[in-house]
Amino acid sequence: MKIGFIGLGNMGAPMATNLMKAGHAVTGFDLAAAMPEGVARAETAAMAAADQEVVITMLPNGAILRSVAQEVLPEMAAGSVLLDCSTVDVESARAVADMAAASGVLALDAPVSGGTGGASAGTLTFMVGGSDDAFAIAAPLFEIMGQKAVHCGASGAGQAAKICNNMILGITMAGTCEAFALADKLGLDRGKMFDVVSTSSGYSWSMNAYCPAPGVGPQSPADNDYRPGFAAELMLKDLRLSQQAAGAVDADTPMGQRATEIYEAFVMHEDGKGMDFSALLPRFAARGRS
Ligand code: NAD
């Protein structure tokens, strides 16, 4: 396929590389990042998008996505696909899908989980919103860049799935970290705590697969001085999107709200920026109740 790829940062660059290695012709554009080897550089986003069968975007936020979509859609042929893999607000995803429909372009919102490791290994999970036709066109690309693609529903459904998943993740990680900190103060060994909880009803991905305690459980960023991994500020971004969405549809999400506040304090006032999101454990461990 002829593919345009806009936004070749930490995630986009390895995704584009995998597409290129699988034999697709990839033309890229990024405001700042260098092109990975084998990806042709276009001078503008519009030039990267012209005459492509699929244009993939992997951008920081919804406002940037909207402005890039405005620029590239007039260059795209009717029936081609605008495939956004960024994590953005549901409203922006739906607005871009409407703009695309007005140009006869098919749109998919397809945020990912799996992080930069998954992007490099081609093992991302895609959560996809949009039409069946668009999904069918993009399916072979999901197979290259990922290990699983779930068609969640109409436009916006992919972003909805992503922020609900990550809201659970933020809540369970905060809960797991505060429980370890409590266990410390109760004199309970962290290894014993892991042994019990990872096979009891308190288990979760945060405990079992990504244990926030160094030297306990499987290898995780905790074993690497909490270098990310999944950075606390990216978790904060997703939690804020969950609360923005909850506000828009009047959903009561008190746990998500509290997790958002905790990550906000951690990232903005407590040197959490640049740390893995599991570094809430030393944060809780160093604090008392007040
Ligand atoms: P990044 O900042 O490394 O990359 C974004 C790229 O977009 C940058 O290279 C930037 O120069 C480029 N860009 C910004 N504005 C642009 C414009 N107008 N035109 C062209 N290029 C532009 O970020 P990332 O880590 O690659 O994340 C990308 C998206 O993936 C985000 O929405 C993020 O939330 C999501 N995501 C990231 C991870 C992760 O672990 N990094 C995991 C899942 C999802």
PDB file of C-alpha atoms in Angstrom, residues 39-178:
ATOM      1  CA  VAL A  39      10.762   6.351   5.129  1.00  0.00           C
ATOM      2  CA  ALA A  40      10.630   9.077   2.452  1.00  0.00           C
ATOM      3  CA  ARG A  41      10.404  12.594   3.879  1.00  0.00           C
ATOM      4  CA  ALA A  42       7.705  14.944   2.599  1.00  0.00           C
ATOM      5  CA  GLU A  43       8.017  18.720   2.984  1.00  0.00           C
ATOM      6  CA  THR A  44       4.516  19.180   4.385  1.00  0.00           C
ATOM      7  CA  ALA A  45       1.742  17.087   5.913  1.00  0.00           C
ATOM      8  CA  ALA A  46      -0.361  17.737   2.806  1.00  0.00           C
ATOM      9  CA  MET A  47       2.416  16.396   0.575  1.00  0.00           C
ATOM     10  CA  ALA A  48       2.780  13.298   2.744  1.00  0.00           C
ATOM     11  CA  ALA A  49      -0.961  12.655   2.402  1.00  0.00           C
ATOM     12  CA  ALA A  50      -1.394  13.282  -1.322  1.00  0.00           C
ATOM     13  CA  ASP A  51      -2.344  10.199  -3.372  1.00  0.00           C
ATOM     14  CA  GLN A  52      -1.983   7.746  -0.497  1.00  0.00           C
ATOM     15  CA  GLU A  53      -4.322   4.832   0.113  1.00  0.00           C
ATOM     16  CA  VAL A  54      -4.002   5.235   3.872  1.00  0.00           C
ATOM     17  CA  VAL A  55      -2.778   8.222   5.898  1.00  0.00           C
ATOM     18  CA  ILE A  56      -1.776   7.398   9.459  1.00  0.00           C
ATOM     19  CA  THR A  57      -1.478  10.064  12.155  1.00  0.00           C
ATOM     20  CA  MET A  58       0.316   9.567  15.495  1.00  0.00           C
ATOM     21  CA  LEU A  59       0.125  12.996  17.138  1.00  0.00           C
ATOM     22  CA  PRO A  60       0.165  14.475  20.646  1.00  0.00           C
ATOM     23  CA  ASN A  61      -3.450  15.654  21.066  1.00  0.00           C
ATOM     24  CA  GLY A  62      -6.871  16.373  19.594  1.00  0.00           C
ATOM     25  CA  ALA A  63      -6.236  20.010  18.658  1.00  0.00           C
ATOM     26  CA  ILE A  64      -3.169  19.060  16.608  1.00  0.00           C
ATOM     27  CA  LEU A  65      -5.043  16.142  15.053  1.00  0.00           C
ATOM     28  CA  ARG A  66      -7.881  18.458  13.970  1.00  0.00           C
ATOM     29  CA  SER A  67      -5.504  20.941  12.353  1.00  0.00           C
ATOM     30  CA  VAL A  68      -3.529  18.203  10.568  1.00  0.00           C
ATOM     31  CA  ALA A  69      -6.795  16.609   9.363  1.00  0.00           C
ATOM     32  CA  GLN A  70      -7.913  19.967   7.980  1.00  0.00           C
ATOM     33  CA  GLU A  71      -4.665  20.228   6.062  1.00  0.00           C
ATOM     34  CA  VAL A  72      -4.500  16.691   4.683  1.00  0.00           C
ATOM     35  CA  LEU A  73      -8.122  15.803   3.899  1.00  0.00           C
ATOM     36  CA  PRO A  74      -8.340  17.965   0.753  1.00  0.00           C
ATOM     37  CA  GLU A  75      -5.325  16.056  -0.636  1.00  0.00           C
ATOM     38  CA  MET A  76      -6.805  12.621   0.001  1.00  0.00           C
ATOM     39  CA  ALA A  77      -8.696  10.615  -2.619  1.00  0.00           C
ATOM     40  CA  ALA A  78     -12.293   9.578  -2.049  1.00  0.00           C
ATOM     41  CA  GLY A  79     -12.353   6.089  -0.534  1.00  0.00           C
ATOM     42  CA  SER A  80      -8.914   6.401   1.055  1.00  0.00           C
ATOM     43  CA  VAL A  81      -8.546   6.007   4.822  1.00  0.00           C
ATOM     44  CA  LEU A  82      -7.441   8.488   7.473  1.00  0.00           C
ATOM     45  CA  LEU A  83      -6.231   6.253  10.294  1.00  0.00           C
ATOM     46  CA  ASP A  84      -5.571   8.123  13.524  1.00  0.00           C
ATOM     47  CA  CYS A  85      -3.638   6.097  16.094  1.00  0.00           C
ATOM     48  CA  SER A  86      -3.090   8.976  18.562  1.00  0.00           C
ATOM     49  CA  THR A  87      -4.812   9.086  21.929  1.00  0.00           C
ATOM     50  CA  VAL A  88      -7.182  12.060  21.738  1.00  0.00           C
ATOM     51  CA  ASP A  89     -10.526  13.170  23.161  1.00  0.00           C
ATOM     52  CA  VAL A  90     -13.625  11.415  21.853  1.00  0.00           C
ATOM     53  CA  GLU A  91     -15.059  14.696  20.520  1.00  0.00           C
ATOM     54  CA  SER A  92     -12.019  15.372  18.344  1.00  0.00           C
ATOM     55  CA  ALA A  93     -12.127  11.817  16.990  1.00  0.00           C
ATOM     56  CA  ARG A  94     -15.772  12.276  16.011  1.00  0.00           C
ATOM     57  CA  ALA A  95     -15.168  15.767  14.582  1.00  0.00           C
ATOM     58  CA  VAL A  96     -12.343  14.451  12.388  1.00  0.00           C
ATOM     59  CA  ALA A  97     -14.552  11.564  11.223  1.00  0.00           C
ATOM     60  CA  ASP A  98     -17.227  14.112  10.207  1.00  0.00           C
ATOM     61  CA  MET A  99     -14.652  16.227   8.345  1.00  0.00           C
ATOM     62  CA  ALA A 100     -13.414  13.108   6.562  1.00  0.00           C
ATOM     63  CA  ALA A 101     -16.925  12.024   5.604  1.00  0.00           C
ATOM     64  CA  ALA A 102     -17.512  15.454   4.041  1.00  0.00           C
ATOM     65  CA  SER A 103     -14.471  14.782   1.783  1.00  0.00           C
ATOM     66  CA  GLY A 104     -15.498  11.210   0.955  1.00  0.00           C
ATOM     67  CA  VAL A 105     -12.604   9.880   3.047  1.00  0.00           C
ATOM     68  CA  LEU A 106     -13.064   6.986   5.485  1.00  0.00           C
ATOM     69  CA  ALA A 107     -11.898   7.693   9.032  1.00  0.00           C
ATOM     70  CA  LEU A 108     -10.815   5.390  11.838  1.00  0.00           C
ATOM     71  CA  ASP A 109      -9.869   6.281  15.400  1.00  0.00           C
ATOM     72  CA  ALA A 110      -7.485   3.541  16.464  1.00  0.00           C
ATOM     73  CA  PRO A 111      -5.593   4.389  19.652  1.00  0.00           C
ATOM     74  CA  VAL A 112      -3.141   1.806  20.868  1.00  0.00           C
ATOM     75  CA  SER A 113      -1.934   0.171  24.015  1.00  0.00           C
ATOM     76  CA  GLY A 114       1.456  -1.457  24.318  1.00  0.00           C
ATOM     77  CA  GLY A 115       3.747   1.578  24.496  1.00  0.00           C
ATOM     78  CA  THR A 116       7.002   2.127  22.654  1.00  0.00           C
ATOM     79  CA  GLY A 117       8.073  -1.488  23.258  1.00  0.00           C
ATOM     80  CA  GLY A 118       4.908  -2.731  21.559  1.00  0.00           C
ATOM     81  CA  ALA A 119       5.352  -0.219  18.736  1.00  0.00           C
ATOM     82  CA  SER A 120       8.889  -1.500  18.046  1.00  0.00           C
ATOM     83  CA  ALA A 121       7.975  -5.171  18.379  1.00  0.00           C
ATOM     84  CA  GLY A 122       4.804  -4.815  16.299  1.00  0.00           C
ATOM     85  CA  THR A 123       2.693  -6.086  19.178  1.00  0.00           C
ATOM     86  CA  LEU A 124       0.367  -3.137  19.822  1.00  0.00           C
ATOM     87  CA  THR A 125      -3.323  -3.588  20.555  1.00  0.00           C
ATOM     88  CA  PHE A 126      -5.564  -1.324  18.460  1.00  0.00           C
ATOM     89  CA  MET A 127      -8.964  -0.190  19.718  1.00  0.00           C
ATOM     90  CA  VAL A 128     -10.834   0.909  16.644  1.00  0.00           C
ATOM     91  CA  GLY A 129     -13.846   3.109  15.908  1.00  0.00           C
ATOM     92  CA  GLY A 130     -15.274   3.638  12.414  1.00  0.00           C
ATOM     93  CA  SER A 131     -17.017   1.841   9.576  1.00  0.00           C
ATOM     94  CA  ASP A 132     -16.617  -1.830   8.606  1.00  0.00           C
ATOM     95  CA  ASP A 133     -15.291  -0.781   5.192  1.00  0.00           C
ATOM     96  CA  ALA A 134     -12.558   1.362   6.690  1.00  0.00           C
ATOM     97  CA  PHE A 135     -11.658  -1.351   9.205  1.00  0.00           C
ATOM     98  CA  ALA A 136     -11.309  -3.912   6.417  1.00  0.00           C
ATOM     99  CA  ILE A 137      -8.882  -1.673   4.508  1.00  0.00           C
ATOM    100  CA  ALA A 138      -6.741  -1.012   7.582  1.00  0.00           C
ATOM    101  CA  ALA A 139      -6.823  -4.582   8.962  1.00  0.00           C
ATOM    102  CA  PRO A 140      -3.621  -5.765   7.190  1.00  0.00           C
ATOM    103  CA  LEU A 141      -1.774  -2.751   8.616  1.00  0.00           C
ATOM    104  CA  PHE A 142      -3.012  -3.499  12.144  1.00  0.00           C
ATOM    105  CA  GLU A 143      -1.629  -7.004  11.678  1.00  0.00           C
ATOM    106  CA  ILE A 144       1.831  -5.632  10.923  1.00  0.00           C
ATOM    107  CA  MET A 145       1.905  -2.984  13.659  1.00  0.00           C
ATOM    108  CA  GLY A 146       0.061  -4.994  16.274  1.00  0.00           C
ATOM    109  CA  GLN A 147      -1.016  -8.335  17.623  1.00  0.00           C
ATOM    110  CA  LYS A 148      -4.683  -7.504  18.043  1.00  0.00           C
ATOM    111  CA  ALA A 149      -7.230  -5.047  16.666  1.00  0.00           C
ATOM    112  CA  VAL A 150     -10.695  -4.828  18.202  1.00  0.00           C
ATOM    113  CA  HIS A 151     -13.379  -3.095  16.161  1.00  0.00           C
ATOM    114  CA  CYS A 152     -15.214  -1.393  19.009  1.00  0.00           C
ATOM    115  CA  GLY A 153     -17.977   0.370  17.080  1.00  0.00           C
ATOM    116  CA  ALA A 154     -18.618   3.638  15.269  1.00  0.00           C
ATOM    117  CA  SER A 155     -16.310   6.679  15.237  1.00  0.00           C
ATOM    118  CA  GLY A 156     -15.102   7.570  18.719  1.00  0.00           C
ATOM    119  CA  ALA A 157     -15.562   4.036  20.091  1.00  0.00           C
ATOM    120  CA  GLY A 158     -11.840   3.318  19.887  1.00  0.00           C
ATOM    121  CA  GLN A 159     -10.979   6.391  21.966  1.00  0.00           C
ATOM    122  CA  ALA A 160     -13.792   5.544  24.394  1.00  0.00           C
ATOM    123  CA  ALA A 161     -12.346   2.048  24.926  1.00  0.00           C
ATOM    124  CA  LYS A 162      -8.839   3.427  25.368  1.00  0.00           C
ATOM    125  CA  ILE A 163      -9.722   5.997  28.022  1.00  0.00           C
ATOM    126  CA  CYS A 164     -11.956   3.577  29.939  1.00  0.00           C
ATOM    127  CA  ASN A 165      -9.140   1.002  29.961  1.00  0.00           C
ATOM    128  CA  ASN A 166      -6.577   3.547  31.061  1.00  0.00           C
ATOM    129  CA  MET A 167      -8.870   4.975  33.704  1.00  0.00           C
ATOM    130  CA  ILE A 168      -9.023   1.471  35.215  1.00  0.00           C
ATOM    131  CA  LEU A 169      -5.242   1.217  34.902  1.00  0.00           C
ATOM    132  CA  GLY A 170      -4.658   4.544  36.682  1.00  0.00           C
ATOM    133  CA  ILE A 171      -7.037   3.590  39.472  1.00  0.00           C
ATOM    134  CA  THR A 172      -5.612   0.084  39.960  1.00  0.00           C
ATOM    135  CA  MET A 173      -2.018   1.296  39.876  1.00  0.00           C
ATOM    136  CA  ALA A 174      -2.769   3.984  42.474  1.00  0.00           C
ATOM    137  CA  GLY A 175      -4.582   1.389  44.596  1.00  0.00           C
ATOM    138  CA  THR A 176      -1.796  -1.166  44.260  1.00  0.00           C
ATOM    139  CA  CYS A 177       0.841   1.419  45.212  1.00  0.00           C
ATOM    140  CA  GLU A 178      -1.040   2.676  48.260  1.00  0.00           C
TER     141      GLU A 178
END
